[in-house]
Amino acid sequence: IELVPCVQTLAHLNQFFQWEHINSQYADLADVLHVGREETYTLIDQMLASLSSCFTTKRIHLGMDEAYDLGRGHYLDQVGLRPKTDIMLDHLARIKTLCDRYDLEPIIWDDMFFSWYNQVGEGEKIAIPEGISLMYWDYYQHNTQAYLDKIAQRRSLGAQVSFAGGAWRWTGYTPHHRKTLVASLAGLEAARQTGIQEVMATAWGDDSSESPFEVAVFGLVLYSYLDSNADYVEEEFSQWLSFFTGLSLSDWLKQGELDLLPEWDQLACIDVTPSKYFFYQDLLLPMFMPQIESMDVDYGARMAKLAVDFDAMEGGNPAVNQFYSDYALCLANKWNLPYLIWQAYHAHDRQTLAELVHGRLPQLIADYDRVLQSRRQVWLQEANPFGLEILEYRIGGLMTRTQAVISRLKDYLSGRVDSLPELEEARLNPLPTDQSDFKPAVNYNRALRTMSRSRMTW
């Protein structure tokens, strides 16, 4: 096993830039490094020196993806407007010199030459420094030809090309294993057809790594299976999963059913995230009221059944199974509460409001607490404690907010206030530009914006 360090030397440095003195010293704009400055290359040199001292491999992945604002901040003020490709190539050449100092073999992501935010023009010739490999990352396409076309495009630059797909664990607490399966089958087949020798399964942690790391094992076993078998046979793959993880293919896909219900089109709805926005959205100020109203399945009953299924699983990690059982039960209670409160308030149905105040709302606090306890247990099994506090703040905040909603409704029921302004405002479509014809569920993956449209920081 060769362990290869993966770092960022251009963008995605917002965690590093959390420190104000670091931000002022190294940031250009947003999460992008201020390139072209000696201080920046001293920093990168220190990074390379540190990694060279603790890894035996000579290979290093330098990142450099999604630098949307490259050269558009302090760099623009000091140097002037330059094409992003030119800035990128200058930066690459400088870093290649640093890598040579430590006898390192650098790999970078490909998108700064081919994506919408910095696309090489047709017929434009660029020269990537010799000795730098490109890694084409893509985990979105569902057909092999799309990957074949992009691999050919990347090879036109003359660099060695490898491929990175994804084990979809970054869509909230619910992993999208169906997406992993469909995109990986297409992408790895393209890699096989074009003779690519090395592939990577990425497992990002967007929005605070809500899902357990262990859910990425589904994608890792899939990559292993496809590396060892010329064709995908579902029954055989299920046997691989059972052998390595104790869970069958159908068991694993149940995790994804918190979002992708079996009744829905499994490709057309493959990216929807109802579990995330139902879990987080406010009880009095919900963003996704239209999705509750248009839900064509009894989502609560479906979640209650999934909770029973997770409880009954004998294989896999018991702590992960328990977490998903608790999460499903919480969703079974929470998902339509904002709509029920809204309806009862506008119908002047005080009895229903009182029943919610004394029944499902206090139960929701207990449900959230169980989710927090079981997610904490899994986190501390898998990872350092750093970052767990974010999920604790979020779920703890949901518990406190639920108690506050109970108090607000009690004030209304007792006559202490004669109206609730939170429930008087019109409910607007949260995604008016969404082109999908499917109304019961959408894709939305931002916890804090779902909890409140008021800014939580400045």
Coordinates of C-alpha atoms in Angstrom, one line a residue:
I1 CA 0.0 0.0 0.0
E2 CA 1.4 3.4 -1.1
L3 CA 0.1 6.3 1.0
V4 CA 0.1 9.5 -1.1
P5 CA -0.4 12.9 0.6
C6 CA -3.1 15.1 -0.9
V7 CA -2.9 18.8 -0.1
Q8 CA -4.0 22.2 -1.5
T9 CA -1.6 24.6 -3.0
L10 CA -3.9 27.0 -4.8
A11 CA -7.5 27.1 -3.5
H12 CA -9.9 25.4 -1.1
L13 CA -7.9 26.9 1.8
N14 CA -10.8 28.4 3.6
Q15 CA -10.1 26.2 6.7
F16 CA -6.5 27.5 6.8
F17 CA -7.8 31.1 6.2
Q18 CA -10.1 30.9 9.3
W19 CA -7.2 32.4 11.2
E20 CA -7.3 36.2 10.5
H21 CA -3.5 36.7 10.5
I22 CA -3.1 33.8 8.0
N23 CA -5.9 35.2 5.8
S24 CA -4.3 38.7 5.7
Q25 CA -0.9 37.2 4.9
Y26 CA -1.7 34.5 2.2
A27 CA -5.3 35.0 0.9
D28 CA -6.0 36.6 -2.5
L29 CA -9.8 36.4 -2.7
A30 CA -12.2 34.0 -1.0
D31 CA -10.3 30.6 -0.5
V32 CA -7.6 31.2 -3.1
L33 CA -3.9 31.7 -2.4
H34 CA -2.2 35.0 -3.3
V35 CA 0.1 33.5 -5.9
G36 CA 3.3 35.1 -7.3
R37 CA 4.4 36.3 -3.9
E38 CA 7.5 35.0 -2.2
E39 CA 5.7 34.5 1.1
T40 CA 3.3 32.1 -0.6
Y41 CA 6.1 30.0 -2.0
T42 CA 7.9 29.9 1.3
L43 CA 4.7 28.5 2.8
I44 CA 4.4 25.8 0.1
D45 CA 8.1 25.0 0.5
Q46 CA 7.4 24.4 4.2
M47 CA 4.5 22.2 3.3
L48 CA 6.6 20.1 0.9
A49 CA 9.4 19.8 3.4
S50 CA 7.0 18.6 6.2
L51 CA 5.4 16.0 3.9
S52 CA 8.7 14.7 2.6
S53 CA 9.8 14.1 6.1
C54 CA 6.9 11.8 7.0
F55 CA 5.9 10.0 3.8
T56 CA 8.0 7.4 2.0
T57 CA 6.4 8.0 -1.4
K58 CA 7.8 10.5 -3.8
R59 CA 4.3 11.2 -5.2
I60 CA 2.2 14.1 -3.9
H61 CA -1.2 15.4 -5.0
L62 CA -1.1 19.2 -4.9
G63 CA -4.8 19.8 -5.5
M64 CA -5.2 23.1 -7.4
D65 CA -8.9 22.6 -8.3
E66 CA -11.8 25.1 -8.4
A67 CA -9.8 28.3 -8.0
Y68 CA -12.7 30.3 -9.3
D69 CA -11.3 33.7 -8.1
L70 CA -7.6 33.1 -9.2
G71 CA -5.9 36.4 -9.7
R72 CA -9.1 38.5 -9.1
G73 CA -8.3 39.9 -5.6
H74 CA -5.1 41.5 -4.2
Y75 CA -3.3 40.0 -7.2
L76 CA -5.5 42.0 -9.6
D77 CA -4.8 45.2 -7.6
Q78 CA -1.0 44.7 -7.7
V79 CA -0.4 43.0 -11.1
G80 CA -3.4 43.8 -13.2
L81 CA -5.8 41.6 -15.1
R82 CA -4.2 38.5 -16.6
P83 CA -5.7 35.3 -18.1
K84 CA -6.2 32.7 -15.4
T85 CA -4.4 30.1 -17.5
D86 CA -1.3 32.3 -17.6
I87 CA -1.4 32.8 -13.8
M88 CA -1.9 29.1 -13.3
L89 CA 1.0 28.1 -15.5
D90 CA 3.4 30.5 -13.8
H91 CA 2.3 29.1 -10.4
L92 CA 2.7 25.6 -11.6
A93 CA 6.2 26.2 -12.9
R94 CA 7.2 27.7 -9.6
I95 CA 5.8 24.8 -7.6
K96 CA 7.4 22.3 -9.9
T97 CA 10.8 23.9 -9.0
L98 CA 10.0 23.4 -5.3
C99 CA 9.0 19.8 -5.9
D100 CA 12.3 19.1 -7.7
R101 CA 14.1 20.3 -4.6
Y102 CA 12.5 17.4 -2.7
D103 CA 12.5 14.9 -5.6
L104 CA 8.7 14.8 -5.6
E105 CA 6.4 13.7 -8.4
P106 CA 3.5 16.1 -8.4
I107 CA -0.1 15.4 -9.5
I108 CA -2.7 18.1 -9.9
W109 CA -6.4 18.2 -10.6
D110 CA -7.3 19.0 -14.2
D111 CA -10.3 21.4 -14.0
M112 CA -8.3 24.7 -14.0
F113 CA -7.7 24.1 -17.7
F114 CA -11.1 22.7 -18.7
S115 CA -14.0 23.9 -16.6
W116 CA -16.2 26.9 -17.1
Y117 CA -14.3 29.1 -14.7
N118 CA -11.1 28.8 -16.7
Q119 CA -11.5 27.0 -20.0
V120 CA -8.6 26.7 -22.5
G121 CA -9.8 28.2 -25.8
E122 CA -10.2 26.0 -28.9
G123 CA -6.9 25.8 -30.7
E124 CA -5.0 27.3 -27.8
K125 CA -1.8 25.5 -27.0
I126 CA -0.6 25.4 -23.5
A127 CA 2.4 23.6 -22.0
I128 CA 2.1 22.0 -18.6
P129 CA 5.5 21.7 -17.0
E130 CA 7.1 18.4 -17.7
G131 CA 6.8 15.9 -14.8
I132 CA 3.4 17.1 -13.6
S133 CA 0.6 14.6 -14.0
L134 CA -3.1 15.5 -14.5
M135 CA -5.9 13.8 -12.5
Y136 CA -9.2 14.1 -14.2
W137 CA -11.9 14.2 -11.6
D138 CA -15.6 13.5 -12.4
Y139 CA -18.3 11.7 -10.5
Y140 CA -21.4 13.3 -12.2
Q141 CA -21.8 11.6 -15.6
H142 CA -23.9 8.6 -16.1
N143 CA -22.7 7.4 -19.5
T144 CA -19.3 6.2 -20.6
Q145 CA -19.0 8.4 -23.7
A146 CA -19.0 11.6 -21.6
Y147 CA -16.0 10.3 -19.7
L148 CA -14.2 9.1 -22.9
D149 CA -14.6 12.6 -24.5
K150 CA -13.1 14.3 -21.4
I151 CA -10.2 11.9 -21.1
A152 CA -9.3 12.6 -24.7
Q153 CA -9.5 16.3 -24.0
R154 CA -7.2 16.0 -21.0
R155 CA -4.6 13.9 -22.9
S156 CA -4.4 16.6 -25.6
L157 CA -2.2 18.6 -23.2
G158 CA 0.4 15.9 -23.3
A159 CA 0.5 15.1 -19.6
Q160 CA 0.0 11.7 -18.0
V161 CA -3.6 11.4 -17.0
S162 CA -5.2 9.4 -14.1
F163 CA -8.9 9.4 -13.1
A164 CA -10.7 10.2 -9.8
G165 CA -14.4 9.3 -9.3
G166 CA -16.3 9.5 -6.1
A167 CA -17.9 7.6 -3.2
W168 CA -20.8 10.0 -2.6
R169 CA -20.8 10.8 1.1
W170 CA -20.9 14.6 0.9
T171 CA -24.6 15.1 0.3
G172 CA -25.6 15.3 4.0
Y173 CA -26.0 12.6 6.5
T174 CA -27.4 10.4 3.7
P175 CA -24.9 8.9 1.3
H176 CA -25.9 8.6 -2.3
H177 CA -24.7 5.1 -3.1
R178 CA -26.9 4.8 -6.2
K179 CA -25.0 7.8 -7.6
T180 CA -21.7 6.2 -6.7
L181 CA -22.7 3.1 -8.5
V182 CA -24.0 4.6 -11.7
A183 CA -21.3 7.2 -12.1
S184 CA -18.5 4.8 -11.2
L185 CA -19.6 2.1 -13.6
A186 CA -19.5 4.6 -16.4
G187 CA -16.3 6.4 -15.4
L188 CA -14.2 3.3 -14.6
E189 CA -15.3 1.7 -17.9
A190 CA -14.0 4.7 -19.7
A191 CA -10.7 4.5 -17.7
R192 CA -10.4 0.9 -18.7
Q193 CA -11.1 1.5 -22.4
T194 CA -8.5 4.3 -22.6
G195 CA -5.8 2.4 -20.7
I196 CA -5.7 4.6 -17.6
Q197 CA -3.6 2.8 -15.1
E198 CA -4.5 4.6 -11.8
V199 CA -7.8 5.6 -10.4
M200 CA -8.9 7.2 -7.1
A201 CA -12.2 7.1 -5.2
T202 CA -12.7 10.5 -3.6
A203 CA -14.9 10.8 -0.5
W204 CA -15.3 14.5 0.2
G205 CA -16.7 15.9 3.5
D206 CA -18.6 19.0 2.2
D207 CA -20.7 20.9 4.8
S208 CA -18.9 19.5 7.8
S209 CA -18.7 15.8 7.1
E210 CA -22.1 14.9 8.2
S211 CA -22.2 11.3 7.1
P212 CA -20.0 8.7 8.7
F213 CA -16.7 8.0 7.0
E214 CA -17.6 4.3 6.9
V215 CA -20.2 4.9 4.2
A216 CA -17.4 5.4 1.7
V217 CA -16.5 1.7 2.1
F218 CA -19.4 1.1 -0.4
G219 CA -17.4 2.9 -3.1
L220 CA -14.1 1.4 -2.1
V221 CA -15.5 -2.1 -2.5
L222 CA -17.0 -1.2 -5.8
Y223 CA -13.7 0.1 -7.1
S224 CA -12.0 -3.1 -5.9
Y225 CA -14.6 -5.2 -7.6
L226 CA -14.3 -3.4 -10.9
D227 CA -10.5 -3.6 -10.7
S228 CA -10.8 -7.4 -10.4
N229 CA -13.7 -8.1 -12.8
A230 CA -14.2 -7.2 -16.4
D231 CA -17.9 -6.9 -16.2
Y232 CA -20.3 -5.7 -13.5
V233 CA -22.7 -8.4 -12.2
E234 CA -25.0 -7.1 -9.5
E235 CA -25.3 -10.4 -7.7
E236 CA -21.5 -10.9 -7.6
F237 CA -21.0 -7.3 -6.4
S238 CA -23.5 -7.9 -3.6
Q239 CA -21.5 -10.9 -2.6
W240 CA -18.4 -8.8 -2.4
L241 CA -20.1 -6.3 -0.2
S242 CA -21.4 -9.0 2.1
F243 CA -18.0 -10.6 2.3
F244 CA -16.1 -7.4 3.1
T245 CA -18.7 -5.4 5.0
G246 CA -21.3 -7.8 6.3
L247 CA -24.0 -5.9 4.4
S248 CA -25.5 -6.8 1.1
L249 CA -26.1 -4.4 -1.8
S250 CA -29.8 -3.9 -0.8
D251 CA -28.7 -3.2 2.8
W252 CA -26.3 -0.5 1.7
L253 CA -28.8 1.1 -0.7
K254 CA -31.2 1.5 2.2
Q255 CA -28.9 4.2 3.6
G256 CA -29.6 6.1 0.3
E257 CA -33.3 5.6 0.6
L258 CA -33.5 8.3 3.2
D259 CA -33.2 10.6 0.1
L260 CA -34.0 8.4 -2.9
L261 CA -37.3 6.7 -2.3
P262 CA -37.8 3.4 -4.1
E263 CA -41.1 4.7 -5.6
W264 CA -39.2 7.4 -7.5
D265 CA -37.3 7.3 -10.8
Q266 CA -33.9 6.1 -9.7
L267 CA -32.0 8.1 -12.3
A268 CA -34.1 11.2 -12.6
C269 CA -34.2 11.7 -8.8
I270 CA -30.7 10.4 -8.1
D271 CA -29.4 13.7 -6.6
V272 CA -32.4 14.8 -4.4
T273 CA -31.7 15.5 -0.7
P274 CA -35.0 15.6 1.2
S275 CA -33.6 14.1 4.3
K276 CA -31.2 17.0 4.7
Y277 CA -33.6 19.8 4.3
F278 CA -36.4 18.1 6.2
F279 CA -34.0 17.5 9.1
Y280 CA -32.6 21.1 9.3
Q281 CA -35.4 23.4 8.1
D282 CA -37.1 25.7 10.6
L283 CA -40.4 24.7 12.1
L284 CA -41.9 28.2 11.7
L285 CA -39.8 29.6 8.8
P286 CA -39.3 26.6 6.5
M287 CA -37.8 27.0 3.1
F288 CA -39.1 23.7 1.7
M289 CA -42.8 23.9 2.3
P290 CA -43.6 23.2 -1.4
Q291 CA -41.8 19.9 -1.2
I292 CA -43.8 18.8 1.9
E293 CA -47.1 19.8 0.1
S294 CA -46.2 17.9 -3.1
M295 CA -44.7 14.8 -1.5
D296 CA -46.3 11.9 -3.3
V297 CA -45.3 9.2 -0.8
D298 CA -45.9 8.9 2.9
Y299 CA -42.4 10.0 3.7
G300 CA -42.9 9.6 7.4
A301 CA -44.1 6.0 7.1
R302 CA -41.2 5.2 4.8
M303 CA -38.7 6.6 7.3
A304 CA -40.3 4.6 10.2
K305 CA -39.9 1.4 8.1
L306 CA -36.3 2.2 7.4
A307 CA -35.6 2.7 11.1
V308 CA -36.9 -0.8 11.7
D309 CA -34.7 -2.1 8.8
F310 CA -31.6 -0.5 10.2
D311 CA -32.4 -1.9 13.7
A312 CA -32.7 -5.4 12.2
M313 CA -29.3 -5.4 10.3
E314 CA -27.0 -8.0 11.8
G315 CA -24.0 -7.0 9.7
G316 CA -22.0 -3.9 9.3
N317 CA -21.0 -1.5 12.0
P318 CA -23.7 -1.6 14.8
A319 CA -23.0 2.1 15.7
V320 CA -23.6 3.2 12.1
N321 CA -26.7 1.1 11.8
Q322 CA -28.0 2.7 15.1
F323 CA -27.2 6.2 13.8
Y324 CA -29.3 5.7 10.6
S325 CA -32.1 4.2 12.6
D326 CA -32.2 7.2 14.9
Y327 CA -31.9 9.6 11.9
A328 CA -34.8 7.9 10.1
L329 CA -37.0 8.0 13.2
C330 CA -36.3 11.7 13.6
L331 CA -37.2 12.3 10.0
A332 CA -40.4 10.3 10.4
N333 CA -41.5 12.8 13.1
K334 CA -40.0 16.0 11.8
W335 CA -40.5 16.0 8.0
N336 CA -44.1 17.5 7.8
L337 CA -44.3 19.4 11.1
P338 CA -43.7 22.8 9.5
Y339 CA -46.7 22.2 7.2
L340 CA -48.9 20.9 10.0
I341 CA -48.2 24.0 12.1
W342 CA -48.8 26.3 9.2
Q343 CA -52.1 24.6 8.3
A344 CA -53.4 24.5 11.9
Y345 CA -52.5 28.2 12.5
H346 CA -54.2 29.5 9.4
A347 CA -57.2 27.3 10.0
H348 CA -57.4 28.6 13.6
D349 CA -57.2 24.9 14.7
R350 CA -56.1 25.4 18.2
Q351 CA -56.6 21.8 19.2
T352 CA -54.1 20.5 16.6
L353 CA -51.6 23.1 17.7
A354 CA -52.0 22.1 21.3
E355 CA -51.6 18.4 20.3
L356 CA -48.3 19.2 18.5
V357 CA -47.1 21.3 21.5
H358 CA -47.7 18.5 23.9
G359 CA -46.8 15.6 21.6
R360 CA -44.7 15.6 18.5
L361 CA -42.7 18.7 19.3
P362 CA -41.3 17.5 22.6
Q363 CA -40.7 14.2 21.0
L364 CA -38.7 15.9 18.3
I365 CA -36.3 17.3 20.9
A366 CA -35.8 13.7 22.1
D367 CA -35.4 12.5 18.5
Y368 CA -32.7 15.2 17.8
D369 CA -30.9 14.2 21.0
R370 CA -30.7 10.5 20.0
V371 CA -29.4 11.5 16.5
L372 CA -26.7 13.6 18.2
Q373 CA -25.7 10.9 20.6
S374 CA -25.4 8.2 18.0
R375 CA -23.6 10.5 15.5
R376 CA -21.2 11.5 18.2
Q377 CA -20.4 7.8 18.9
V378 CA -19.7 7.1 15.3
W379 CA -17.5 10.2 14.9
L380 CA -15.3 9.4 17.8
Q381 CA -14.9 5.8 16.5
E382 CA -13.7 7.1 13.2
A383 CA -12.0 10.4 13.6
N384 CA -10.3 13.0 15.8
P385 CA -12.8 15.0 17.8
F386 CA -12.0 18.2 15.9
G387 CA -15.0 19.3 13.8
L388 CA -17.5 17.3 15.8
E389 CA -18.4 20.5 17.6
I390 CA -19.9 21.8 14.4
L391 CA -22.5 19.0 14.3
E392 CA -23.1 19.5 18.0
Y393 CA -23.8 23.2 17.5
R394 CA -26.1 22.5 14.7
I395 CA -28.2 19.7 16.3
G396 CA -28.0 21.3 19.7
G397 CA -29.3 24.5 18.0
L398 CA -32.2 22.5 16.5
M399 CA -33.1 21.2 19.9
T400 CA -33.1 24.7 21.4
R401 CA -35.0 26.1 18.5
T402 CA -37.7 23.4 18.9
Q403 CA -38.1 24.4 22.5
A404 CA -38.4 28.0 21.5
V405 CA -41.1 27.1 19.0
I406 CA -43.0 25.3 21.7
S407 CA -42.9 28.4 23.8
R408 CA -44.0 30.6 20.9
L409 CA -47.0 28.3 20.2
K410 CA -47.9 28.2 23.9
D411 CA -47.9 32.0 24.0
Y412 CA -50.3 32.1 21.1
L413 CA -52.6 29.4 22.5
S414 CA -52.7 31.1 25.9
G415 CA -53.6 34.5 24.3
R416 CA -50.3 36.1 25.5
V417 CA -49.8 37.1 21.8
D418 CA -52.6 37.3 19.3
S419 CA -50.6 36.3 16.2
L420 CA -47.2 34.8 15.2
P421 CA -45.5 37.0 12.6
E422 CA -43.3 34.0 11.6
L423 CA -46.5 32.3 10.2
E424 CA -48.0 35.3 8.5
E425 CA -45.4 35.7 5.8
A426 CA -46.0 34.1 2.4
R427 CA -44.1 30.9 1.6
L428 CA -42.0 31.4 -1.5
N429 CA -40.5 28.8 -3.8
P430 CA -36.9 28.3 -2.5
L431 CA -35.5 27.3 -5.9
P432 CA -37.5 29.2 -8.6
T433 CA -34.9 28.5 -11.3
D434 CA -34.9 24.7 -10.8
Q435 CA -35.7 23.2 -14.1
S436 CA -36.8 19.8 -12.8
D437 CA -40.4 18.7 -13.4
F438 CA -40.2 16.5 -10.3
K439 CA -41.8 18.5 -7.4
P440 CA -41.7 16.2 -4.3
A441 CA -37.9 16.6 -3.8
V442 CA -35.0 18.7 -4.9
N443 CA -31.3 18.9 -4.4
Y444 CA -30.1 21.3 -1.7
N445 CA -27.1 20.7 0.5
R446 CA -26.5 23.7 2.8
A447 CA -27.3 23.2 6.4
L448 CA -27.0 26.7 7.8
R449 CA -29.0 28.3 4.9
T450 CA -31.7 25.7 5.4
M451 CA -31.9 26.4 9.1
S452 CA -32.2 30.2 8.5
R453 CA -31.9 32.7 5.7
S454 CA -30.6 35.2 8.3
R455 CA -26.8 35.4 8.3
M456 CA -25.2 33.5 11.1
T457 CA -21.9 35.2 10.8
W458 CA -20.4 38.3 9.2

